Amino acid sequence: MTSRLLMGIAVLSGITTLILYFVNLQLGLDVRALLVEWVSILAAMALLLGVINLVAVHLRKVGTQAKGWMYSLILFVSFLVVLSLGIVKLAVPANPIGRDGVNFAFNYIQAPVEAALAALLGVVLIVAGARLIYRRRNWGAVFFVLIAAMLLVGVAPLNNLSFMQGLSQWIMQVPAAGGARGILLGIALGVLTTGLRVIMGADRPYGE
Amino acid sequence: MSTEAILALSIVVLAFLLIVIFWIWARRSGQPPALRVMPAFRDLPQRTGESVESGKRIHVSLGSGAIGGANTASALAGLNVLEAVAEASTVSDKPPIVTAGDGAAMMLAQNTFRRAYKRQNAEDRYDQLASRLAGTTALSYTAGVMTTLKDEDVSTNIIIGSVGPEVALMADAGWGQKAHQVIGADNVQAQAQAYVAADQALIGEDMFAAGAYLGHKPLHRASLQAQDVLRIVVIAVIVLGPFIAPVLRSAGVIK
């Protein structure tokens, strides 16, 4: 019974939102705005539950001294510190510790760590390219790595290799762009049919 | 209504009608449609069985996209895979681990897990913390997944959802654990990385076919057939468009 009720609500919400997207009426815009507001509230609640889950996972790791529990402890302590700073910031807006502390944590700890991780991508990709040849010994893999190397040479600032620059530009603008658009069209069709399956009640990740 | 809106609505209605037609057709004929072999989905049950037997874990990543946004469909595709994996591994001492980058996706993963355990009458084995929020930004999520792969003795790493180029970092962490890796993404750059780094990459719209291949539900198969027909329609429009457009323009249908 509950499952059917949930499915009914989901299907009705889906159909209503879809129809209102195409119907340009004030009532429709108001209902859409209301639904979006509800989604925002639910997403905020879900995020809160997600954070509780994150803390619970790491506390369990610390409690059982599972592999990597020291990092979990660091995460938990960091969480408490940033949360305390955030509460101070909200409670006493004039307090510089709360005001600057949260900004410091984001600007001088999280942002540089994320930037460092992103910088690793280049190295990881070159290693992955080498592994591709090792793992898949076929013409497709060789062709992939050759084209990637050609594009890298093409974008390098080498004056005497202007023909390579032209070639790499042609590869990126014609076959690569065409292929990417084809893939994106396919993904769009996949998204469309997945959405319709939810509206038709075939995909019910929320149900019993 | 604008021409673009009419066109979009026509595509939605056409897709809906095709799904219904193929669904009725399959019900009447009693024969499921033949699907081409997709190695990633064909091998998944075997990989799941091997992980259960060897006492290792399967990791399913739903990507860093949020439910309710543009990446909802990708997360749902990941949940389809999770459902199949969870049902096949309820007997395992080490249940699969799911990571999500959004609270709502994490909750849906928990529900998918609980449902699978309930179907197998093994609710007492259900672990709520097997579904985890790994991080709320793309890179913090990546860092969370990399740590999970390293610490949880993962033998199969399945990434199906909304991920960007940072998927290469996750795949590298999986390679370090000698895990078998299946990667499908809704981002073109991530798909290129998947081709390079994964043992089995799901290119294009392949990842949205998970329900049809693993769940064997008639409506999923019907939607896959509808998707194939729509693809042919799109190709026909692209090829014939340059010839038809001047005619429609002279008739005043389009500007």
Tab-separated table of C-alpha atoms in Angstrom:
chain	number	residue	atom	x	y	z
A	1	MET	CA	0.000	0.000	0.000
A	2	THR	CA	2.772	2.446	1.019
A	3	SER	CA	4.759	1.455	-2.045
A	4	ARG	CA	1.815	2.211	-4.336
A	5	LEU	CA	1.209	5.543	-2.622
A	6	LEU	CA	4.862	6.515	-3.038
A	7	MET	CA	4.787	5.474	-6.677
A	8	GLY	CA	1.588	7.476	-7.218
A	9	ILE	CA	3.145	10.605	-5.724
A	10	ALA	CA	6.340	10.176	-7.773
A	11	VAL	CA	4.477	9.529	-11.043
A	12	LEU	CA	2.085	12.442	-10.458
A	13	SER	CA	4.934	14.836	-9.594
A	14	GLY	CA	6.882	13.706	-12.664
A	15	ILE	CA	3.978	14.091	-15.077
A	16	THR	CA	2.962	17.466	-13.573
A	17	THR	CA	6.496	18.875	-13.826
A	18	LEU	CA	6.874	17.604	-17.391
A	19	ILE	CA	3.548	19.095	-18.548
A	20	LEU	CA	4.196	22.402	-16.758
A	21	TYR	CA	7.546	22.648	-18.535
A	22	PHE	CA	5.702	22.942	-21.852
A	23	VAL	CA	2.628	24.899	-20.716
A	24	ASN	CA	3.359	28.599	-20.306
A	25	LEU	CA	0.754	29.538	-17.654
A	26	GLN	CA	1.254	31.579	-14.472
A	27	LEU	CA	-0.297	28.766	-12.393
A	28	GLY	CA	2.167	26.341	-13.939
A	29	LEU	CA	5.128	28.580	-13.136
A	30	ASP	CA	3.917	28.941	-9.518
A	31	VAL	CA	3.516	25.169	-9.081
A	32	ARG	CA	6.945	24.560	-10.623
A	33	ALA	CA	8.523	27.124	-8.291
A	34	LEU	CA	6.831	25.419	-5.319
A	35	LEU	CA	8.081	21.975	-6.372
A	36	VAL	CA	11.625	23.314	-6.837
A	37	GLU	CA	11.429	24.867	-3.342
A	38	TRP	CA	10.383	21.505	-1.875
A	39	VAL	CA	13.240	19.787	-3.696
A	40	SER	CA	15.716	22.295	-2.216
A	41	ILE	CA	14.429	21.660	1.327
A	42	LEU	CA	14.566	17.880	0.838
A	43	ALA	CA	18.068	18.098	-0.679
A	44	ALA	CA	19.263	20.122	2.341
A	45	MET	CA	17.828	17.502	4.718
A	46	ALA	CA	19.400	14.712	2.662
A	47	LEU	CA	22.756	16.507	2.836
A	48	LEU	CA	22.470	16.711	6.622
A	49	LEU	CA	21.760	12.962	6.780
A	50	GLY	CA	24.707	12.420	4.428
A	51	VAL	CA	27.030	14.302	6.759
A	52	ILE	CA	25.750	12.260	9.739
A	53	ASN	CA	26.413	9.113	7.682
A	54	LEU	CA	29.946	10.298	6.848
A	55	VAL	CA	30.710	10.926	10.520
A	56	ALA	CA	29.173	7.571	11.542
A	57	VAL	CA	31.272	5.672	8.956
A	58	HIS	CA	34.506	7.238	10.162
A	59	LEU	CA	33.645	6.922	13.869
A	60	ARG	CA	33.058	3.210	13.327
A	61	LYS	CA	36.446	2.934	11.627
A	62	VAL	CA	38.080	4.673	14.584
A	63	GLY	CA	36.133	2.522	17.069
A	64	THR	CA	37.130	-0.767	15.411
A	65	GLN	CA	40.625	0.506	14.543
A	66	ALA	CA	40.025	-0.596	10.960
A	67	LYS	CA	42.604	-0.020	8.213
A	68	GLY	CA	43.297	3.715	7.864
A	69	TRP	CA	41.555	4.627	11.145
A	70	MET	CA	44.054	7.425	11.848
A	71	TYR	CA	42.835	9.297	8.756
A	72	SER	CA	39.263	8.825	9.956
A	73	LEU	CA	40.246	10.367	13.282
A	74	ILE	CA	41.804	13.350	11.489
A	75	LEU	CA	38.598	13.709	9.429
A	76	PHE	CA	36.440	13.632	12.571
A	77	VAL	CA	38.572	16.205	14.419
A	78	SER	CA	38.629	18.466	11.323
A	79	PHE	CA	34.858	18.127	11.050
A	80	LEU	CA	34.401	19.189	14.681
A	81	VAL	CA	36.765	22.166	14.305
A	82	VAL	CA	35.111	23.504	11.112
A	83	LEU	CA	31.630	22.875	12.536
A	84	SER	CA	32.532	24.808	15.705
A	85	LEU	CA	33.922	27.685	13.633
A	86	GLY	CA	30.723	27.707	11.563
A	87	ILE	CA	28.545	27.792	14.702
A	88	VAL	CA	30.620	30.661	16.150
A	89	LYS	CA	30.283	32.495	12.807
A	90	LEU	CA	26.484	32.137	12.895
A	91	ALA	CA	26.077	32.892	16.611
A	92	VAL	CA	28.495	35.840	16.849
A	93	PRO	CA	28.909	37.308	13.319
A	94	ALA	CA	31.322	39.981	14.600
A	95	ASN	CA	33.716	37.415	16.107
A	96	PRO	CA	36.820	37.274	13.828
A	97	ILE	CA	37.625	33.653	14.796
A	98	GLY	CA	34.320	32.379	13.402
A	99	ARG	CA	34.264	34.810	10.440
A	100	ASP	CA	37.795	34.178	9.222
A	101	GLY	CA	38.196	30.600	10.459
A	102	VAL	CA	35.740	29.002	8.012
A	103	ASN	CA	37.141	31.046	5.103
A	104	PHE	CA	40.671	30.023	6.101
A	105	ALA	CA	39.716	26.333	6.150
A	106	PHE	CA	38.247	26.545	2.660
A	107	ASN	CA	40.749	28.915	1.019
A	108	TYR	CA	43.982	27.649	2.564
A	109	ILE	CA	43.293	23.965	3.274
A	110	GLN	CA	40.527	22.513	1.099
A	111	ALA	CA	41.160	24.515	-2.105
A	112	PRO	CA	44.949	23.830	-2.273
A	113	VAL	CA	44.451	20.127	-1.456
A	114	GLU	CA	41.831	19.801	-4.219
A	115	ALA	CA	44.086	21.731	-6.638
A	116	ALA	CA	46.961	19.358	-5.837
A	117	LEU	CA	44.721	16.371	-6.532
A	118	ALA	CA	43.613	17.896	-9.847
A	119	ALA	CA	47.265	18.511	-10.776
A	120	LEU	CA	47.959	14.806	-10.344
A	121	LEU	CA	45.523	14.059	-13.180
A	122	GLY	CA	48.073	14.830	-15.903
A	123	VAL	CA	50.602	12.358	-14.486
A	124	VAL	CA	47.934	9.709	-13.878
A	125	LEU	CA	46.715	10.012	-17.482
A	126	ILE	CA	50.175	9.475	-18.957
A	127	VAL	CA	50.633	6.390	-16.762
A	128	ALA	CA	47.146	5.153	-17.739
A	129	GLY	CA	48.048	5.589	-21.448
A	130	ALA	CA	51.128	3.405	-20.975
A	131	ARG	CA	49.054	0.799	-19.122
A	132	LEU	CA	46.516	0.796	-21.958
A	133	ILE	CA	49.140	-0.506	-24.392
A	134	TYR	CA	50.279	-3.053	-21.825
A	135	ARG	CA	46.758	-4.262	-21.025
A	136	ARG	CA	44.995	-4.141	-24.381
A	137	ARG	CA	47.348	-5.164	-27.095
A	138	ASN	CA	45.155	-4.272	-30.050
A	139	TRP	CA	45.160	-1.734	-32.860
A	140	GLY	CA	42.461	0.360	-31.178
A	141	ALA	CA	44.677	1.002	-28.148
A	142	VAL	CA	47.725	1.794	-30.306
A	143	PHE	CA	45.666	4.182	-32.455
A	144	PHE	CA	44.256	5.895	-29.320
A	145	VAL	CA	47.701	6.495	-27.806
A	146	LEU	CA	49.176	7.662	-31.147
A	147	ILE	CA	46.403	10.227	-31.659
A	148	ALA	CA	46.759	11.429	-28.050
A	149	ALA	CA	50.531	11.855	-28.528
A	150	MET	CA	49.955	13.670	-31.839
A	151	LEU	CA	47.519	16.096	-30.161
A	152	LEU	CA	49.995	16.746	-27.326
A	153	VAL	CA	52.741	17.586	-29.842
A	154	GLY	CA	50.241	19.728	-31.777
A	155	VAL	CA	49.401	21.953	-28.817
A	156	ALA	CA	53.054	22.255	-27.710
A	157	PRO	CA	54.629	25.687	-28.470
A	158	LEU	CA	56.959	24.421	-31.224
A	159	ASN	CA	57.325	26.896	-34.109
A	160	ASN	CA	58.764	24.445	-36.629
A	161	LEU	CA	55.872	22.020	-36.268
A	162	SER	CA	53.072	24.223	-37.567
A	163	PHE	CA	51.704	21.408	-39.782
A	164	MET	CA	51.217	19.334	-36.623
A	165	GLN	CA	49.293	22.203	-35.052
A	166	GLY	CA	46.999	22.345	-38.082
A	167	LEU	CA	46.524	18.582	-38.041
A	168	SER	CA	45.733	18.447	-34.314
A	169	GLN	CA	43.308	21.355	-34.734
A	170	TRP	CA	41.560	19.475	-37.558
A	171	ILE	CA	41.392	16.298	-35.455
A	172	MET	CA	39.856	18.175	-32.510
A	173	GLN	CA	37.397	20.215	-34.584
A	174	VAL	CA	36.207	17.574	-37.064
A	175	PRO	CA	36.380	13.879	-36.045
A	176	ALA	CA	36.694	14.439	-32.270
A	177	ALA	CA	33.950	17.080	-32.090
A	178	GLY	CA	31.680	14.957	-34.338
A	179	GLY	CA	32.235	11.868	-32.209
A	180	ALA	CA	31.659	13.813	-28.984
A	181	ARG	CA	28.385	15.220	-30.325
A	182	GLY	CA	27.262	11.728	-31.306
A	183	ILE	CA	28.042	10.455	-27.808
A	184	LEU	CA	26.209	13.393	-26.227
A	185	LEU	CA	23.139	12.752	-28.397
A	186	GLY	CA	23.185	9.114	-27.287
A	187	ILE	CA	23.467	10.149	-23.630
A	188	ALA	CA	20.559	12.575	-24.087
A	189	LEU	CA	18.400	9.725	-25.436
A	190	GLY	CA	19.443	7.539	-22.490
A	191	VAL	CA	18.519	10.312	-20.038
A	192	LEU	CA	15.154	10.777	-21.777
A	193	THR	CA	14.172	7.103	-21.638
A	194	THR	CA	15.407	6.785	-18.032
A	195	GLY	CA	13.244	9.777	-17.058
A	196	LEU	CA	10.233	8.247	-18.796
A	197	ARG	CA	10.824	4.949	-16.975
A	198	VAL	CA	10.677	6.812	-13.653
A	199	ILE	CA	7.458	8.549	-14.710
A	200	MET	CA	6.006	5.194	-15.789
A	201	GLY	CA	6.951	3.652	-12.437
A	202	ALA	CA	9.434	1.119	-13.836
A	203	ASP	CA	12.421	2.602	-12.003
A	204	ARG	CA	11.538	2.964	-8.317
A	205	PRO	CA	14.664	3.442	-6.222
A	206	TYR	CA	12.431	5.058	-3.566
A	207	GLY	CA	9.977	2.144	-3.280
A	208	GLU	CA	9.724	-1.076	-1.288
B	1	MET	CA	4.503	27.420	-27.760
B	2	SER	CA	7.819	27.921	-29.566
B	3	THR	CA	9.027	25.622	-32.376
B	4	GLU	CA	11.766	24.270	-30.074
B	5	ALA	CA	9.214	23.431	-27.363
B	6	ILE	CA	6.940	21.659	-29.889
B	7	LEU	CA	9.931	19.687	-31.169
B	8	ALA	CA	11.010	18.708	-27.633
B	9	LEU	CA	7.457	17.687	-26.709
B	10	SER	CA	7.188	15.611	-29.919
B	11	ILE	CA	10.379	13.733	-29.022
B	12	VAL	CA	9.105	13.045	-25.483
B	13	VAL	CA	5.715	11.833	-26.779
B	14	LEU	CA	7.381	9.708	-29.484
B	15	ALA	CA	9.689	8.105	-26.899
B	16	PHE	CA	6.749	7.397	-24.593
B	17	LEU	CA	4.689	5.828	-27.405
B	18	LEU	CA	7.628	3.692	-28.565
B	19	ILE	CA	8.213	2.371	-25.030
B	20	VAL	CA	4.513	1.460	-24.694
B	21	ILE	CA	4.405	-0.168	-28.152
B	22	PHE	CA	7.525	-2.287	-27.530
B	23	TRP	CA	6.279	-3.226	-24.055
B	24	ILE	CA	2.872	-4.408	-25.404
B	25	TRP	CA	4.603	-6.192	-28.277
B	26	ALA	CA	6.888	-8.117	-25.871
B	27	ARG	CA	3.937	-9.043	-23.632
B	28	ARG	CA	1.901	-10.360	-26.575
B	29	SER	CA	4.722	-12.271	-28.237
B	30	GLY	CA	6.028	-13.614	-24.902
B	31	GLN	CA	9.543	-13.398	-26.306
B	32	PRO	CA	12.080	-10.942	-24.867
B	33	PRO	CA	13.957	-8.989	-27.558
B	34	ALA	CA	17.467	-10.125	-28.443
B	35	LEU	CA	20.091	-7.750	-27.088
B	36	ARG	CA	23.636	-7.398	-28.398
B	37	VAL	CA	26.336	-8.740	-26.101
B	38	MET	CA	27.725	-6.091	-23.762
B	39	PRO	CA	30.780	-7.629	-22.025
B	40	ALA	CA	30.583	-5.300	-18.990
B	41	PHE	CA	27.055	-6.442	-18.111
B	42	ARG	CA	27.566	-10.045	-19.321
B	43	ASP	CA	30.518	-10.558	-16.954
B	44	LEU	CA	29.082	-8.710	-13.945
B	45	PRO	CA	27.235	-11.680	-12.353
B	46	GLN	CA	30.406	-13.785	-12.643
B	47	ARG	CA	32.536	-10.996	-11.125
B	48	THR	CA	30.048	-10.603	-8.279
B	49	GLY	CA	30.161	-14.356	-7.591
B	50	GLU	CA	33.965	-14.348	-7.604
B	51	SER	CA	34.069	-11.451	-5.120
B	52	VAL	CA	31.631	-13.235	-2.794
B	53	GLU	CA	33.657	-16.461	-2.957
B	54	SER	CA	36.991	-14.748	-2.387
B	55	GLY	CA	35.646	-12.747	0.566
B	56	LYS	CA	36.426	-9.421	-1.064
B	57	ARG	CA	34.258	-6.388	-1.636
B	58	ILE	CA	32.565	-4.815	-4.639
B	59	HIS	CA	32.538	-1.038	-4.765
B	60	VAL	CA	29.783	0.771	-6.668
B	61	SER	CA	30.236	4.489	-7.271
B	62	LEU	CA	27.169	6.558	-8.172
B	63	GLY	CA	29.309	9.548	-9.112
B	64	SER	CA	29.357	13.014	-7.630
B	65	GLY	CA	26.146	14.226	-9.303
B	66	ALA	CA	23.103	15.212	-7.289
B	67	ILE	CA	19.635	13.684	-7.454
B	68	GLY	CA	17.164	16.312	-8.620
B	69	GLY	CA	19.655	17.964	-10.960
B	70	ALA	CA	20.793	17.290	-14.513
B	71	ASN	CA	22.688	14.168	-13.399
B	72	THR	CA	19.724	12.316	-11.875
B	73	ALA	CA	19.430	9.814	-14.735
B	74	SER	CA	23.109	8.841	-14.437
B	75	ALA	CA	22.719	8.148	-10.709
B	76	LEU	CA	19.608	6.074	-11.454
B	77	ALA	CA	21.620	4.016	-13.959
B	78	GLY	CA	24.146	3.356	-11.174
B	79	LEU	CA	21.320	2.321	-8.843
B	80	ASN	CA	20.131	-0.222	-11.444
B	81	VAL	CA	23.566	-1.836	-11.340
B	82	LEU	CA	23.619	-1.647	-7.543
B	83	GLU	CA	20.305	-3.497	-7.331
B	84	ALA	CA	21.676	-6.419	-9.349
B	85	VAL	CA	24.966	-6.492	-7.438
B	86	ALA	CA	23.290	-6.216	-4.009
B	87	GLU	CA	20.874	-9.099	-4.694
B	88	ALA	CA	23.700	-11.369	-5.818
B	89	SER	CA	25.946	-10.594	-2.848
B	90	THR	CA	23.614	-10.636	0.173
B	91	VAL	CA	25.222	-13.902	1.323
B	92	SER	CA	28.690	-12.366	1.350
B	93	ASP	CA	30.525	-11.688	4.616
B	94	LYS	CA	31.677	-8.434	3.087
B	95	PRO	CA	28.707	-6.700	1.442
B	96	PRO	CA	29.271	-4.241	-1.415
B	97	ILE	CA	30.064	-0.623	-0.609
B	98	VAL	CA	28.365	2.267	-2.382
B	99	THR	CA	29.705	5.787	-2.492
B	100	ALA	CA	27.674	8.815	-3.514
B	101	GLY	CA	28.417	12.515	-3.767
B	102	ASP	CA	24.973	13.634	-2.695
B	103	GLY	CA	22.801	12.969	0.342
B	104	ALA	CA	19.728	12.005	-1.682
B	105	ALA	CA	21.693	9.544	-3.857
B	106	MET	CA	23.140	8.000	-0.694
B	107	MET	CA	19.649	7.554	0.762
B	108	LEU	CA	18.382	5.938	-2.458
B	109	ALA	CA	21.376	3.582	-2.372
B	110	GLN	CA	20.510	2.643	1.220
B	111	ASN	CA	16.941	1.917	0.159
B	112	THR	CA	18.099	-0.164	-2.815
B	113	PHE	CA	20.326	-2.199	-0.487
B	114	ARG	CA	17.622	-2.672	2.150
B	115	ARG	CA	15.155	-3.811	-0.536
B	116	ALA	CA	17.631	-6.365	-1.913
B	117	TYR	CA	18.267	-7.797	1.569
B	118	LYS	CA	14.532	-7.888	2.289
B	119	ARG	CA	13.873	-9.848	-0.920
B	120	GLN	CA	16.496	-12.388	0.123
B	121	ASN	CA	15.092	-12.580	3.693
B	122	ALA	CA	18.427	-11.370	5.034
B	123	GLU	CA	17.453	-8.044	6.608
B	124	ASP	CA	19.528	-8.823	9.703
B	125	ARG	CA	22.660	-8.688	7.529
B	126	TYR	CA	21.813	-5.249	6.110
B	127	ASP	CA	24.410	-2.618	7.007
B	128	GLN	CA	23.191	0.958	6.710
B	129	LEU	CA	26.756	2.302	6.622
B	130	ALA	CA	27.589	0.299	3.482
B	131	SER	CA	26.110	3.258	1.548
B	132	ARG	CA	28.296	6.276	2.144
B	133	LEU	CA	28.589	9.927	1.324
B	134	ALA	CA	32.193	10.167	0.141
B	135	GLY	CA	32.374	13.912	-0.487
B	136	THR	CA	30.187	16.726	-1.728
B	137	THR	CA	32.458	18.272	-4.378
B	138	ALA	CA	33.848	16.391	-7.382
B	139	LEU	CA	37.412	16.276	-6.032
B	140	SER	CA	36.550	15.624	-2.383
B	141	TYR	CA	34.323	12.801	-3.626
B	142	THR	CA	37.248	11.459	-5.664
B	143	ALA	CA	39.488	11.563	-2.586
B	144	GLY	CA	36.826	9.719	-0.574
B	145	VAL	CA	36.486	7.011	-3.226
B	146	MET	CA	40.270	6.580	-3.499
B	147	THR	CA	40.489	6.021	0.265
B	148	THR	CA	37.564	3.596	0.222
B	149	LEU	CA	39.171	1.521	-2.548
B	150	LYS	CA	42.427	1.369	-0.613
B	151	ASP	CA	40.994	0.537	2.814
B	152	GLU	CA	38.128	-1.831	2.019
B	153	ASP	CA	39.829	-4.683	0.146
B	154	VAL	CA	37.922	-4.078	-3.091
B	155	SER	CA	38.200	-6.612	-5.918
B	156	THR	CA	35.636	-5.110	-8.324
B	157	ASN	CA	35.249	-1.379	-8.841
B	158	ILE	CA	32.114	-0.257	-10.693
B	159	ILE	CA	31.763	3.456	-11.434
B	160	ILE	CA	28.475	4.337	-13.117
B	161	GLY	CA	27.162	7.853	-12.737
B	162	SER	CA	28.067	11.466	-13.179
B	163	VAL	CA	31.842	11.805	-13.041
B	164	GLY	CA	34.297	14.080	-14.806
B	165	PRO	CA	37.946	13.609	-15.846
B	166	GLU	CA	38.820	12.965	-12.180
B	167	VAL	CA	37.554	9.409	-12.771
B	168	ALA	CA	41.158	8.651	-13.875
B	169	LEU	CA	42.296	9.153	-10.261
B	170	MET	CA	39.661	6.725	-8.968
B	171	ALA	CA	40.619	4.194	-11.650
B	172	ASP	CA	44.284	4.568	-10.699
B	173	ALA	CA	43.422	3.783	-7.072
B	174	GLY	CA	41.476	0.728	-8.301
B	175	TRP	CA	44.455	-0.368	-10.396
B	176	GLY	CA	46.592	-0.166	-7.242
B	177	GLN	CA	44.257	-2.699	-5.599
B	178	LYS	CA	44.340	-4.923	-8.735
B	179	ALA	CA	40.579	-4.513	-8.942
B	180	HIS	CA	38.553	-5.330	-12.029
B	181	GLN	CA	37.106	-2.004	-13.184
B	182	VAL	CA	33.898	-1.172	-15.049
B	183	ILE	CA	33.384	2.525	-15.773
B	184	GLY	CA	30.459	4.351	-17.390
B	185	ALA	CA	30.034	8.113	-17.304
B	186	ASP	CA	27.743	10.778	-18.734
B	187	ASN	CA	30.672	13.066	-19.529
B	188	VAL	CA	32.602	12.766	-22.818
B	189	GLN	CA	36.003	13.476	-21.242
B	190	ALA	CA	35.333	10.928	-18.500
B	191	GLN	CA	34.397	8.359	-21.163
B	192	ALA	CA	37.777	8.865	-22.824
B	193	GLN	CA	39.429	8.302	-19.432
B	194	ALA	CA	37.248	5.220	-18.935
B	195	TYR	CA	38.430	3.776	-22.265
B	196	VAL	CA	42.025	4.222	-21.127
B	197	ALA	CA	41.758	3.171	-17.494
B	198	ALA	CA	38.916	0.652	-17.210
B	199	ASP	CA	38.939	-3.053	-17.968
B	200	GLN	CA	35.459	-2.611	-19.401
B	201	ALA	CA	34.264	0.838	-20.425
B	202	LEU	CA	30.639	1.750	-21.093
B	203	ILE	CA	30.738	4.237	-23.953
B	204	GLY	CA	27.914	6.595	-24.948
B	205	GLU	CA	24.483	5.629	-23.678
B	206	ASP	CA	25.556	2.058	-22.771
B	207	MET	CA	25.315	2.720	-19.045
B	208	PHE	CA	21.612	3.538	-19.326
B	209	ALA	CA	21.036	-0.027	-20.589
B	210	ALA	CA	21.988	-1.522	-17.196
B	211	GLY	CA	18.371	-2.145	-16.164
B	212	ALA	CA	17.573	-4.002	-19.387
B	213	TYR	CA	20.650	-6.244	-19.176
B	214	LEU	CA	20.782	-6.896	-15.430
B	215	GLY	CA	17.193	-6.473	-14.267
B	216	HIS	CA	15.543	-8.247	-17.222
B	217	LYS	CA	12.372	-6.175	-16.699
B	218	PRO	CA	10.141	-5.898	-19.794
B	219	LEU	CA	9.726	-2.118	-19.496
B	220	HIS	CA	13.501	-1.643	-19.287
B	221	ARG	CA	13.982	-3.692	-22.431
B	222	ALA	CA	11.183	-1.775	-24.158
B	223	SER	CA	12.842	1.531	-23.263
B	224	LEU	CA	16.136	0.248	-24.684
B	225	GLN	CA	14.412	-0.636	-27.952
B	226	ALA	CA	12.750	2.801	-28.008
B	227	GLN	CA	16.188	4.355	-27.463
B	228	ASP	CA	17.537	2.438	-30.487
B	229	VAL	CA	14.668	3.593	-32.715
B	230	LEU	CA	15.103	7.204	-31.549
B	231	ARG	CA	18.807	6.984	-32.359
B	232	ILE	CA	17.952	5.958	-35.938
B	233	VAL	CA	15.476	8.876	-36.134
B	234	VAL	CA	18.171	11.317	-34.936
B	235	ILE	CA	20.674	9.959	-37.495
B	236	ALA	CA	18.043	10.298	-40.236
B	237	VAL	CA	17.309	13.896	-39.194
B	238	ILE	CA	21.043	14.756	-39.222
B	239	VAL	CA	21.590	13.183	-42.649
B	240	LEU	CA	18.385	14.439	-44.270
B	241	GLY	CA	18.249	17.762	-42.375
B	242	PRO	CA	20.253	19.800	-44.910
B	243	PHE	CA	17.824	18.712	-47.640
B	244	ILE	CA	14.588	19.127	-45.656
B	245	ALA	CA	15.447	22.411	-43.883
B	246	PRO	CA	15.249	24.655	-47.016
B	247	VAL	CA	11.829	23.168	-47.866
B	248	LEU	CA	10.513	23.790	-44.313
B	249	ARG	CA	12.024	27.283	-44.313
B	250	SER	CA	10.360	28.211	-47.606
B	251	ALA	CA	7.048	26.870	-46.234
B	252	GLY	CA	7.473	29.125	-43.154
B	253	VAL	CA	7.493	26.211	-40.669
B	254	ILE	CA	10.952	27.160	-39.363
B	255	LYS	CA	12.864	30.450	-39.470
